[in-house]
XYZ file of C-alpha atoms in Angstrom:
616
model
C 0.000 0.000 0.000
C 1.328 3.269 -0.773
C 1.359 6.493 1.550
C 0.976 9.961 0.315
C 3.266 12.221 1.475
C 2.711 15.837 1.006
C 5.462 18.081 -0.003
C 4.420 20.923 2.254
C 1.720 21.129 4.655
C -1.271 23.265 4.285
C -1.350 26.718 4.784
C 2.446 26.966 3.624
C 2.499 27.565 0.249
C 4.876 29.470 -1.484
C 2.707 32.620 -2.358
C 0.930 33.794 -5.633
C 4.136 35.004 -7.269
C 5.384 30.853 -7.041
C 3.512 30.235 -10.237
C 5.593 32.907 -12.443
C 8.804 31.742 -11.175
C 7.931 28.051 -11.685
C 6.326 29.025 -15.569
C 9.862 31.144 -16.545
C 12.255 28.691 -15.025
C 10.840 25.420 -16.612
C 10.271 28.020 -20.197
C 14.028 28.449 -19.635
C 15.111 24.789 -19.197
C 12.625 23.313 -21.694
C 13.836 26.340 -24.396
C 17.189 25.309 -23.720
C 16.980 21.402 -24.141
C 15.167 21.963 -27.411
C 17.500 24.386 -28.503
C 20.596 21.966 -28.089
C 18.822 19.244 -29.797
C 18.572 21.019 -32.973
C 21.768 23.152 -32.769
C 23.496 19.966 -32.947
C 21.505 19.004 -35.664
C 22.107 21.838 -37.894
C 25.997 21.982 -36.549
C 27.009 18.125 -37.671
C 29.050 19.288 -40.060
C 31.360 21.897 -38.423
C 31.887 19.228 -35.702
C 32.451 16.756 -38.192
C 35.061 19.202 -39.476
C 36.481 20.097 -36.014
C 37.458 16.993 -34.939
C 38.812 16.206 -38.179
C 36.597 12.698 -38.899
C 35.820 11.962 -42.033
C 32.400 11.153 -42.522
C 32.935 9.214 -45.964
C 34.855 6.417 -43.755
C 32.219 3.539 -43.126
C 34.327 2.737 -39.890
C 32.552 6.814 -38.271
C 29.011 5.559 -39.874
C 28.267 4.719 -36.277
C 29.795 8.275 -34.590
C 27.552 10.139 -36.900
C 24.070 7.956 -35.921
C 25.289 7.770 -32.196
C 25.493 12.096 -32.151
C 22.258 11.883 -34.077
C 20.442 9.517 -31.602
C 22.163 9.157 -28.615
C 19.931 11.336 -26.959
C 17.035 10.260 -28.007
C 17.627 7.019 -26.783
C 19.093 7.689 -23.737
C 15.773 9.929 -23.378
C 13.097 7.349 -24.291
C 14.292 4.972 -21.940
C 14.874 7.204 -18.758
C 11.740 9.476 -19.228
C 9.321 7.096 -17.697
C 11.339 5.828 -15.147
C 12.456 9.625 -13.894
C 9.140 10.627 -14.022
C 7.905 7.805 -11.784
C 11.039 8.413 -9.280
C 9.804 12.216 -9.219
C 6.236 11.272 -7.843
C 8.138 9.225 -5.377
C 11.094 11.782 -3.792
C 10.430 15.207 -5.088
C 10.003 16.815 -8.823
C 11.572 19.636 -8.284
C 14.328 17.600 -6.848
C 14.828 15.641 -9.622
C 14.158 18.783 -12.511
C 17.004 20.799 -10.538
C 19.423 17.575 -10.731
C 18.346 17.318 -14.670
C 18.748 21.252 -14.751
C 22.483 21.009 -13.248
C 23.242 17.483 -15.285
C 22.709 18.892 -18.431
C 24.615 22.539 -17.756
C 27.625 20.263 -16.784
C 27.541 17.940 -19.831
C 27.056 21.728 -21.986
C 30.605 22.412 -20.640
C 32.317 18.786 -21.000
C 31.015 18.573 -24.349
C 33.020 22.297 -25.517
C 35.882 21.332 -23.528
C 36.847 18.540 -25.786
C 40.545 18.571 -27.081
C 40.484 15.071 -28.753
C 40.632 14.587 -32.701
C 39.343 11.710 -34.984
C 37.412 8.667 -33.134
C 38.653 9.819 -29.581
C 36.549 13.350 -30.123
C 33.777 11.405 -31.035
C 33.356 9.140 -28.889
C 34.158 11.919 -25.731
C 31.048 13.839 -27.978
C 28.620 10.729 -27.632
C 29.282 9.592 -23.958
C 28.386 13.238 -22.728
C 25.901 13.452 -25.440
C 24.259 10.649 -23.426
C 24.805 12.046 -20.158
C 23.013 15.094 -21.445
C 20.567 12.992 -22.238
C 19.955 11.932 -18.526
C 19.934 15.252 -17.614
C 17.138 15.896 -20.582
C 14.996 13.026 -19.005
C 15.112 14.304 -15.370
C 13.987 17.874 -17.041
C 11.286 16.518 -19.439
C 9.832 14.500 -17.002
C 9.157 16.801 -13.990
C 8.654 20.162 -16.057
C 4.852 20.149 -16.935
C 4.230 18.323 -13.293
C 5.793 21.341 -11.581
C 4.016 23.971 -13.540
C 0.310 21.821 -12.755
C 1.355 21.642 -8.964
C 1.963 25.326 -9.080
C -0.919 26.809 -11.195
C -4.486 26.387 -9.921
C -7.095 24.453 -12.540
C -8.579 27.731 -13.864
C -4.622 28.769 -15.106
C -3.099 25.909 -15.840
C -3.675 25.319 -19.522
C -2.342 29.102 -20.360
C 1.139 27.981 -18.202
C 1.420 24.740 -19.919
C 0.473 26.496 -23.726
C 3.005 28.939 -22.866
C 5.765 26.592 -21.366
C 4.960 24.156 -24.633
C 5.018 26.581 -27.154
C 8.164 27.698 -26.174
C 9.845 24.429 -26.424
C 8.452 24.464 -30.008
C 10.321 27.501 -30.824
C 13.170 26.354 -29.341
C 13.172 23.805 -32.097
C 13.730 25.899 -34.887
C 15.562 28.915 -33.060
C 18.503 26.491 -32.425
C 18.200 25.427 -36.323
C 19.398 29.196 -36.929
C 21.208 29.371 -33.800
C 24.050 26.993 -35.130
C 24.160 28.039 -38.403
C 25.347 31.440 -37.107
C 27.262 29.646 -34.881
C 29.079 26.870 -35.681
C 30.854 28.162 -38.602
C 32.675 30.777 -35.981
C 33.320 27.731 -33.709
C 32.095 24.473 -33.209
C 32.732 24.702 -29.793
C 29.959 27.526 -29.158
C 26.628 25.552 -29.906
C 27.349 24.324 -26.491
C 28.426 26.971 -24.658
C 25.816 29.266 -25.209
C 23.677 27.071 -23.354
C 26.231 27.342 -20.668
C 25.154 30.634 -18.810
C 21.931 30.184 -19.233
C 22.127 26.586 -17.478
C 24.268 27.817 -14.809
C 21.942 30.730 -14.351
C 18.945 28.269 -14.857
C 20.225 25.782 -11.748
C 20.390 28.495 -9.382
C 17.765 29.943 -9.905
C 15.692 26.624 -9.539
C 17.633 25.451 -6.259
C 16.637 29.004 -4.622
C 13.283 29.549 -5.911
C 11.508 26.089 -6.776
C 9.943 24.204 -4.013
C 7.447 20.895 -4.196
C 3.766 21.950 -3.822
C 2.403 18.500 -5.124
C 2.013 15.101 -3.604
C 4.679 12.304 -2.930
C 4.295 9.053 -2.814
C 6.000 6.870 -0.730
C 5.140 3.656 -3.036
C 7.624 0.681 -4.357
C 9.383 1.282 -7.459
C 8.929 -1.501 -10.747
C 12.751 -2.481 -10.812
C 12.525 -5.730 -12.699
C 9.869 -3.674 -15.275
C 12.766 -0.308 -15.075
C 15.408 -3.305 -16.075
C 13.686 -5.259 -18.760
C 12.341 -2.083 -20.264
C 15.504 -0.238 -20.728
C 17.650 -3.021 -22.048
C 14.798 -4.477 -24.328
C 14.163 -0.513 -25.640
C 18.023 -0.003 -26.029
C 18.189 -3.377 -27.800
C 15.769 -3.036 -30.404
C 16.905 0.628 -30.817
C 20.759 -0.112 -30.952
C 20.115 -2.753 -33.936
C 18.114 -0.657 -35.919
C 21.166 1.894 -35.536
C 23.698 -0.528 -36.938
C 20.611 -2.621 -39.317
C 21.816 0.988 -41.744
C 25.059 0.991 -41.840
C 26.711 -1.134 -44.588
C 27.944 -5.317 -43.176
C 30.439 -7.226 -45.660
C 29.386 -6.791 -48.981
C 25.801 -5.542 -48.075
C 24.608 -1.942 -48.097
C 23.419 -2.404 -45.077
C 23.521 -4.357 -42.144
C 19.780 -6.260 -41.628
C 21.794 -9.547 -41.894
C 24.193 -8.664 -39.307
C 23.930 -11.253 -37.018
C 24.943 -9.127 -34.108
C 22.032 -6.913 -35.306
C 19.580 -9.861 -35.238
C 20.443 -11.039 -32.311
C 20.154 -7.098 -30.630
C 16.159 -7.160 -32.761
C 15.236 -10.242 -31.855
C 16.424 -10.369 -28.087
C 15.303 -6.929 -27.640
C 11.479 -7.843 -28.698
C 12.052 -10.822 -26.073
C 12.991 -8.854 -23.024
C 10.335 -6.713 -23.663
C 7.998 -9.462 -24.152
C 8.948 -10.342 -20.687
C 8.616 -6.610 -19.790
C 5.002 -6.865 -20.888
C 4.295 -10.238 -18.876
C 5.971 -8.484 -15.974
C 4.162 -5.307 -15.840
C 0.509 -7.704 -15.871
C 1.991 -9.153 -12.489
C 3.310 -6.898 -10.012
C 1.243 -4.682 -8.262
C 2.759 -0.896 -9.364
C 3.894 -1.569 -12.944
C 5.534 0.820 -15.022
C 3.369 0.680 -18.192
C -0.613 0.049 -17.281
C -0.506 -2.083 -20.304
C -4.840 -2.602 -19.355
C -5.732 0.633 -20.710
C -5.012 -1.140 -23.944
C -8.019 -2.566 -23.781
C -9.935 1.643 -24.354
C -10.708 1.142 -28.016
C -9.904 4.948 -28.466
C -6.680 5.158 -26.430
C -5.138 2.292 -28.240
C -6.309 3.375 -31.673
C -5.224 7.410 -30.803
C -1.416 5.680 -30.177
C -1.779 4.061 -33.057
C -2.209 6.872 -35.234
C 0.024 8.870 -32.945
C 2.618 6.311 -33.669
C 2.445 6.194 -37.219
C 2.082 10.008 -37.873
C 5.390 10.360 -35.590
C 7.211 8.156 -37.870
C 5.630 9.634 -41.018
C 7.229 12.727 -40.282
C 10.214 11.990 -37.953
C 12.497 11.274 -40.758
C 11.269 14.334 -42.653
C 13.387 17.076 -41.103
C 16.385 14.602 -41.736
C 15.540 14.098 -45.526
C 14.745 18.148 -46.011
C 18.246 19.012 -44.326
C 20.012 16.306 -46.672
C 17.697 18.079 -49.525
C 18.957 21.307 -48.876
C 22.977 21.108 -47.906
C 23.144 18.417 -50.516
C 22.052 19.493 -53.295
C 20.000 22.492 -53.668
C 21.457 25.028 -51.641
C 25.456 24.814 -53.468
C 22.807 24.798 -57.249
C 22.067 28.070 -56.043
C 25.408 29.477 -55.186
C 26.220 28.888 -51.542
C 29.513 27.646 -50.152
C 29.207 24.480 -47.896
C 30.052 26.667 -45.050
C 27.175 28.302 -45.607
C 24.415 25.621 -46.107
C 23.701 24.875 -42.343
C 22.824 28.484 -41.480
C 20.391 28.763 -44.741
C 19.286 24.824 -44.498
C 18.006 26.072 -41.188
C 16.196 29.306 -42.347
C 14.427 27.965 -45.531
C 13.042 25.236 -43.047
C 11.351 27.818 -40.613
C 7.540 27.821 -42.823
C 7.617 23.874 -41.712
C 7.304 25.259 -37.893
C 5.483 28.070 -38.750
C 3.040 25.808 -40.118
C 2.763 23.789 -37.128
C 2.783 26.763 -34.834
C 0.092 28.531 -36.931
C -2.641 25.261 -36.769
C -1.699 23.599 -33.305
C -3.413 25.739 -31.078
C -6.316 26.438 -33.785
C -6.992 22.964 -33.973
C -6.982 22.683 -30.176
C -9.351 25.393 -30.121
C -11.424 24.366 -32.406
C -11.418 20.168 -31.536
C -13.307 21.653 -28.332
C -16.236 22.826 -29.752
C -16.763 20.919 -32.995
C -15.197 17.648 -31.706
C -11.355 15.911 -32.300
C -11.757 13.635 -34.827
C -12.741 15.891 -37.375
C -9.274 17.393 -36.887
C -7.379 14.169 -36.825
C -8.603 12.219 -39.356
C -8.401 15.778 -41.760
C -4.471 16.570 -40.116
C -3.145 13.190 -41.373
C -4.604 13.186 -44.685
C -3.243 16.735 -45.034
C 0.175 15.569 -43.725
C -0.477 12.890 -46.716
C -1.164 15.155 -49.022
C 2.133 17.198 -48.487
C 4.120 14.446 -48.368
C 2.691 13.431 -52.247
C 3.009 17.067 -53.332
C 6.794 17.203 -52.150
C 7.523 13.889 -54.234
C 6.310 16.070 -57.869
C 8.959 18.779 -56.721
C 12.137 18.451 -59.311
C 15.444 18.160 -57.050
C 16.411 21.820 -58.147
C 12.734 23.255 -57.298
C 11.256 26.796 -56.887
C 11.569 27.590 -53.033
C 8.337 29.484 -53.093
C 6.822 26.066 -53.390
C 8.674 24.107 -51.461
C 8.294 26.455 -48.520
C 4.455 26.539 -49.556
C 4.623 22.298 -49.180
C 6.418 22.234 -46.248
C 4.096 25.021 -44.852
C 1.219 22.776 -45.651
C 3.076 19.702 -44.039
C 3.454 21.511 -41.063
C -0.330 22.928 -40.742
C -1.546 18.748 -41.641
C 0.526 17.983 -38.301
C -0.269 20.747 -36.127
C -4.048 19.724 -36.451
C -3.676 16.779 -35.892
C -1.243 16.962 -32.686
C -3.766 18.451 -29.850
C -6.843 16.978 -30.998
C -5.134 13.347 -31.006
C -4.013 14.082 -27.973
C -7.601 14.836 -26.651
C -8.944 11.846 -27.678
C -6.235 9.914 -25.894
C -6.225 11.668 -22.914
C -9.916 12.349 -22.842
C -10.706 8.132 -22.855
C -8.887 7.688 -20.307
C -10.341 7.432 -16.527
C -9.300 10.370 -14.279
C -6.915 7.719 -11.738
C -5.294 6.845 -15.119
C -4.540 9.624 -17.081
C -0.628 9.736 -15.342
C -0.075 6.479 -16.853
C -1.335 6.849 -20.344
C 0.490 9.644 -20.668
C 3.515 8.212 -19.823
C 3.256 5.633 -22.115
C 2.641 8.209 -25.114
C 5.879 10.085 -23.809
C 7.531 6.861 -24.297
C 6.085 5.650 -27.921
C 7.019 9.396 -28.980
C 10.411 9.443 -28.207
C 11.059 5.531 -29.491
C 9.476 6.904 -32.972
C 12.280 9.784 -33.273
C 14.727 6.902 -33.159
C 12.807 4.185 -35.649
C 11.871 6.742 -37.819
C 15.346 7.858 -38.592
C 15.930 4.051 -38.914
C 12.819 3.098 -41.450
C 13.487 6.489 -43.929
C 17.390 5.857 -43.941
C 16.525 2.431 -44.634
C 14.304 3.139 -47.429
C 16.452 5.960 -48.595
C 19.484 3.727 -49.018
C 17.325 1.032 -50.724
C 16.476 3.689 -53.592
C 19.871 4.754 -53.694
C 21.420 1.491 -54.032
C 19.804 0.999 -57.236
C 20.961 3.985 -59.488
C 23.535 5.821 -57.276
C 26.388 3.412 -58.682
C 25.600 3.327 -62.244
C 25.111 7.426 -61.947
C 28.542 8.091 -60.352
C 30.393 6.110 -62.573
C 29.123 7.366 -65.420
C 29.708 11.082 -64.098
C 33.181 10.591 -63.222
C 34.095 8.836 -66.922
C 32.449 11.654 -68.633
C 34.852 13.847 -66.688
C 38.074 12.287 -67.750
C 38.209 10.313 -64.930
C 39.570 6.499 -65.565
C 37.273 3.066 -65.469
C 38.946 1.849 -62.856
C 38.955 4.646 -60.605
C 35.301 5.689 -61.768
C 34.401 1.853 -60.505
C 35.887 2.044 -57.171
C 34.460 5.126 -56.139
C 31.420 4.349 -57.394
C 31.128 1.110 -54.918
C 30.921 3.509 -52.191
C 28.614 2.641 -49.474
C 25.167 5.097 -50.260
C 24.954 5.972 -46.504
C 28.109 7.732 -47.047
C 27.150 9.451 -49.801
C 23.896 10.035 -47.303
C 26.222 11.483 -45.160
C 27.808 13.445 -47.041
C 24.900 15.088 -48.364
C 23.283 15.770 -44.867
C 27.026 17.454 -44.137
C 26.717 19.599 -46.770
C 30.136 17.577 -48.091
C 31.229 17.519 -51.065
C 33.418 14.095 -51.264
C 35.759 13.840 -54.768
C 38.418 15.814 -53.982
C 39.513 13.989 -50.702
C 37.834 10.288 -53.256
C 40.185 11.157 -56.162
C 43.087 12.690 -54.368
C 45.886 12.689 -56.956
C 44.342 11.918 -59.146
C 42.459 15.433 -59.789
C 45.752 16.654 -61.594
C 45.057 14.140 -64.018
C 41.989 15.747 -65.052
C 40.982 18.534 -67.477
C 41.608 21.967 -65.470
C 42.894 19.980 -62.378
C 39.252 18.132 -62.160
C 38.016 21.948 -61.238
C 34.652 20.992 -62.599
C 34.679 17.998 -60.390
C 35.044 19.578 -56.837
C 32.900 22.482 -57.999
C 30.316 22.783 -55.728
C 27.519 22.030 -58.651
C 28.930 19.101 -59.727
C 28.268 16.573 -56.543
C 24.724 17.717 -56.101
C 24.029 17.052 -60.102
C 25.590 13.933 -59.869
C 23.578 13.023 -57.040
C 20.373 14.730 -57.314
C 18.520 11.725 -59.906
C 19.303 8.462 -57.557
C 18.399 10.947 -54.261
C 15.271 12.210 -55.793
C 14.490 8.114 -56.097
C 15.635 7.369 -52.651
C 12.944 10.278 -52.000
C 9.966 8.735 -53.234
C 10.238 5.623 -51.491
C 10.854 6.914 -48.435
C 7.429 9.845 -48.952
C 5.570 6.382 -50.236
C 6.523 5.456 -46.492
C 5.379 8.494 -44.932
C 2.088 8.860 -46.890
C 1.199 4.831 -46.075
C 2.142 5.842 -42.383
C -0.245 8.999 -42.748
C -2.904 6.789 -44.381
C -3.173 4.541 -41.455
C -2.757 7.372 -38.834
C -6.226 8.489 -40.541
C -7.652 5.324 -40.165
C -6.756 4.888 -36.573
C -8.144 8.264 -35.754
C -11.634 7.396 -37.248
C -11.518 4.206 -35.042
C -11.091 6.648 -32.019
C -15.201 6.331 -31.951
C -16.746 8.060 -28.749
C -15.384 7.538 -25.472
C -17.293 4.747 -23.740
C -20.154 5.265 -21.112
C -18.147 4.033 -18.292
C -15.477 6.969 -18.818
C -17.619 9.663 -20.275
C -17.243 11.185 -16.834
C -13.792 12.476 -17.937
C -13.562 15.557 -18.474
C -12.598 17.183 -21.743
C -8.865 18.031 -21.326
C -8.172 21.939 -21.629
C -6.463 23.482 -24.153
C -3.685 24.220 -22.633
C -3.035 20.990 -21.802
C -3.777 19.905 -25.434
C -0.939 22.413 -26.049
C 1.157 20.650 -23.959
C 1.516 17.877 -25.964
C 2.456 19.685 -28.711
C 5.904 20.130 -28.285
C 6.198 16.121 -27.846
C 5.380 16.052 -31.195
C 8.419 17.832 -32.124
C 10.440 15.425 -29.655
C 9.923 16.765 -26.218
C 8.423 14.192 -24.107
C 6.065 15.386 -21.760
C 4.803 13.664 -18.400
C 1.282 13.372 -17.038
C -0.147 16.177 -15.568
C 0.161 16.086 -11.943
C -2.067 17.998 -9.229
C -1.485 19.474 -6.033
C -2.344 17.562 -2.478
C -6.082 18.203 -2.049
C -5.035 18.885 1.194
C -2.752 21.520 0.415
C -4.378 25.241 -1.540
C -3.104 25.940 -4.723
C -0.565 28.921 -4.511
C -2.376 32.066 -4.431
C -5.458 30.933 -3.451
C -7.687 29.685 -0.821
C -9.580 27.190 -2.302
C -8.278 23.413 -2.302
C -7.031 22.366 -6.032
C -9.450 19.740 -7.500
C -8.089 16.467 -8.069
C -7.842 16.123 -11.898
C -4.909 13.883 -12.691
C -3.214 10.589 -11.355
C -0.570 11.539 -9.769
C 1.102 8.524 -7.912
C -1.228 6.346 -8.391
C 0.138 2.377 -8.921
C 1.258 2.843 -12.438
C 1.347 6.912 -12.216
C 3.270 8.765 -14.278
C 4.673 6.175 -17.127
C-alpha cells in the first residue's frame, strides 16, 4: 500500500508570485533542451570538421548515428522511469538535478581537445549524459508547472511553457548556423550561462507543492524495459550501416540477435508489468478502443514525419542550396532558415486545432491533419530536385499545418478516454512511444532511402566521373561507395571527390576543377536521391494513411469513462511540443489537502498523480 506524502503542509504555500517563477524557469530549461537538440543538428558538419573525422569512412558511420540519436535514446528509456522516481522523492528535486546534469555535460562537451574517433566518442558519452539530464527535465517540467498553477490557469502555463519548447526547435536550427561556422565549440556553450543561471535559480526559488508518494518502485519492469528498448533501438542503428558486402547491415547477425532479443525482453517486460502490483506501463488501458487506436495513429504520424526534417536538411545542404550558389560553409545556417515555414506551419494550426477540436469535436481534426500531412508528403515527391523555393516552402508550410491539427486533438482523444486515476499512466506511455518513434523513424526512412539509392547511385557516379576524364577503374571504385556515405555526405553539406580522387584530380581537365565544384556533386547526385525520396514519402504517406484510419476508429469515449472531463487546451498544447520530440509527463495535481498557490480554495483532483502505475 502506498502512503501519500505531502510536499508541504497546508497553509504553507509558497505565495501567488510561485507560479511565475515556476512558468519562466521550466520556459528556460525546456527552451534550452530543445535548442541543443537542434543546434546539434544543424551543426554536424562543423563538428564533423572540427574533430577532423571523415564522414565518408564507413568505420565513423556509427559516430555520426550515435550524435544523431544518442539522446534520443538515452531519453526514451529514462523518461518514464524519472518521471515515476519524481512522484516518489520530489520533482523539483529531480528537474534541478536534470537542470544542473545537463549545464555540466554543456561544458564537458566544448571542452573537448580530442581529434578523430577519440573526439567522437568523448562527444557521444556526454551526449548521453546530457541525455539523462534531458529526461530528469522533461519529465518533472509540466508536473511542476500543474502543482503550481491552480485548474482555472493551468492550460495558459502549460500552452506557454509548450510553445516555447516548439520555438526552441527551430531557433537552435538558426542558432548553429550562425554559430558553428565561428566555432564548433559555441553551440554548447551558449547554453552554458543560461544553465548555470537556470540551476540556481531553480535550487533558490523552486519548491514541491504536489504530492509524494511513498510507493515501491517496478525495478525488474525499469530493467527489462531499458535493455529491451536499447536493444531493439541499438540494432536498428547498426541494421543501416553497410555489413560485408551488403549496403546495409539487416543480416548482421549481431544486429539480429540485438532485434530479436530486444522484442524478447520486452515481451517479458510486458508479462511483468501484468503481475506486479505498481507496474511501469498500465498495459490494461489497452483494452480503451480509443486510447489504443489514438497511439496508433500517434505512432504512425510520428514516424511519417520523424524522418522528414532529416531528408529536407540532406535536400537542402546536398544538393539544392550549393545549385544556387552557396559555399558548404554556408548551407547549415540557410538549411536552417528555408526550413522555418515547416514550424510556422505547425505553430500557426496547433493551437487552432486545439481550439477548435473543443467545440466541434477531435476527430474531425485528426482524421483531416493526417490526410493533409499525406497530401504534403505526395506534393513534395512532384517537386524536381532543383525546385522553386516558393513552393517548397508553400509544401512544407502545408506539411506543417496537416501535423499541427492533428497533434492536440489526437491528444484529446487519448487523454480524454482515459479514466481520471489513469490519465498519469497513459500519458507516460505516449511520452515513451514518442520518443522511441524519433529513433525508428530515422531508422525506417534511412533504410528506405538507401534502398532507392542502391539501385541507381552506382551506375550514376560512374558514369559522371568517366564523362569527366576520370579512368574506369577509378570511376568503378568510387562508385562502390557505401550510399549511406554518400547520405552522409549530403546531410554534411560535403562535397566528397576531392579527398575520393586525391591525386588523381591533376590528371583531369583543369585539375578536375569541374569535379570539386560545388555544382557538380549535387548534379551527380540529385537523380538516384530524388528516387531514394519517393520511397521513403511512399513510407510516410502509407504511415499517414493509417494514422487516418486509426483516428476514425477513435469512436466516442465509452459510457463508463464519459465522466472524464474534456482536457483543456492548454493541456492539449502541452503535448504539442512532444510532437516535435519533447516528451512530456502526465499532468500532476497538487495535495487536495494543500491550496493551490495564491489561493484559498483546495485544487481539484484532476490527474493521477502517484497512483500504482502513475506517471509512465
Amino acid at each position: 500500500m502506498s502512503r501519500t506524502i505531502a510536499a508541504a503542509p497546508p497553509g504553507s504555500g509558497p505565495g501567488e508570485h510561485y507560479k511565475w517563477i515556476a512558468l519562466s524557469n521550466t520556459t528556460l530549461g525546456v527552451l534550452m533542451v530543445m535548442i541543443n537538440q537542434s543546434i546539434v543538428l544543424i551543426a554536424l558538419p562543423d563538428i564533423f570538421r572540427g574533430i577532423d573525422l571523415d564522414p565518408l569512412d564507413p568505420a565513423n558511420t556509427s559516430y555520426l548515428l550515435w550524435m544523431l540519436m544518442g539522446f534520443t535514446v538515452v531519453t526514451a528509456v529514462l523518461v518514464v522511469t524519472f518521471g515515476r522516481l519524481g512522484d516518489m522523492f520530489g520533482r523539483v528535486r529531480m528537474y534541478n538535478m536534470g537542470f544542473a546534469a545537463f549545464t555540466i555535460c554543456s561544458i564537458a562537451l566544448s571542452l573537448t581537445y580530442f581529434d578523430g574517433s577519440a573526439g567522437a566518442l568523448w562527444l557521444i558519452g556526454w551526449r548521453i549524459a546530457q541525455g539523462i539530464g534531458g529526461a530528469l527535465l522533461f519529465a518533472n517540467s509540466t508536473a511542476i508547472l500543474t502543482d503550481a498553477f491552480p485548474a482555472h490557469q493551468r492550460g495558459t502555463a502549460l500552452g506557454i511553457n509548450s510553445i516555447a519548447a516548439i520555438a526552441g526547435s527551430f531557433i537552435g536550427l538558426i542558432l548553429g548556423g550562425v554559430l558553428a561556422p565561428v566555432s564548433w565549440k559555441l553551440i554548447f556553450l551558449v547554453s552554458v550561462p543560461f544553465g548555470v543561471f537556470g540551476t540556481i535559480w531553480a535550487y533558490v526559488k523552486l519548491h514541491d507543492t504536489g504530492v509524494r508518494r511513498k510507493a515501491k518502485m517496478d525495478w525488474w519492469g525499469n530493467v527489462t524495459f531499458a535493455v529491451g528498448l536499447i536493444a531493439v533501438l541499438v540494432g536498428i542503428t547498426y541494421g543501416i550501416q553497410p555489413y560485408g558486402g551488403s549496403t546495409m547491415g539487416w543480416t548482421n547477425p549481431l544486429v539480429l540477435i540485438a532485434m530479436i532479443g530486444g522484442v524478447a525482453v520486452l515481451g517479458i517486460f510486458a508479462w511483468i508489468e501484468l503481475k506486479v502490483d505498481e507496474p511501469l506501463f498500465r498495459l490494461s488501458l489497452f483494452r480503451l478502443r480509443a486510447f489504443t487506436a489514438g497511439n496508433i495513429a500517434s505512432l504512425m504520424m510520428a514516424l511519417g514525419r520523424g524522418g522528414l526534417q532529416f531528408m529536407l536538411i540532406m535536400w537542402l545542404q546536398g544538393i539544392w542550396l550549393p545549385l544556387h550558389g552557396y559555399s558548404f560553409e554556408k548551407t547549415p545556417l540557410w538549411a536552417g532558415i528555408y526550413m522555418i515555414p515547416l514550424t510556422i506551419g505547425f505553430l500557426l494550426s496547433a493551437p487552432l486545432s486545439g481550439w477548435l477540436s473543443d467545440r466541434f469535436g477531435a476527430r474531425a481534426f485528426t482524421v483531416g491533419g493526417a490526410i493533409l500531412t499525406g497530401a504534403g508528403f505526395v506534393a513534395l515527391m512532384e517537386l524536381p530536385t532543383d525546385f522553386d523555393y516558393w513552393v517548397f516552402a508553400l509544401l512544407i508550410l502545408v506539411n506543417g499545418l496537416g501535423s499541427g491539427l492533428f497533434a492536440s486533438p489526437n491528444r484529446a482523444e487519448i487523454m480524454n478516454a482515459l479514466p481520471a486515476e489513469a490519465r498519469g499512466a497513459g500519458a507516460g506511455m505516449g511520452a515513451t512511444f514518442q520518443n522511441s518513434s524519433a529513433v525508428l523513424s530515422i531508422g525506417v526512412f534511412f533504410s528506405l532511402m538507401i534502398a532507392g539509392l542502391s539501385h541507381t547511385l552506382p551506375g550514376a557516379m560512374h558514369d559522371g566521373l568517366v564523362q569527366q576524364g576520370v579512368s574506369q577503374n577509378v570511376a568503378q571504385g568510387i562508385s562502390q561507395l557505401p550510399p549511406i556515405a554518400v547520405l552522409f555526405a549530403a546531410f554534411l553539406g560535403y562535397n566528397p571527390f576531392q579527398q575520393l580522387l586525391g591525386d588523381n584530380l591533376s590528371k583531369l581537365p583543369g585539375g578536375g576543377a569541374t569535379i570539386t565544384s560545388k555544382e557538380f556533386f549535387p548534379h551527380l547526385i540529385s537523380g538516384p536521391f530524388h528516387s531514394g525520396l519517393i520511397v521513403a514519402f511512399w513510407f510516410a504517406v502509407a504511415a499517414c494513411a493509417v494514422a487516418a484510419v486509426a483516428s476514425l476508429l477513435t469512436g466516442k469515449i465509452g459510457s463508463k469513462h464519459e465522466v472524464a472531463a474534456p482536457e483543456p487546451l492548454g493541456e492539449e498544447l502541452a503535448a504539442v511540443s512532444g510532437q516535435l520530440g519533447l516528451a512530456e509527463s502526465e499532468l500532476v495535481v497538487p495535495d487536495p489537502a494543500t491550496p493551490a498557490p495564491g489561493t484559498g480554495a483546495a485544487a481539484a483532483v484532476e490527474g493521477g498523480a502517484g497512483e500504482p502505475g502513475g506517471r509512465g
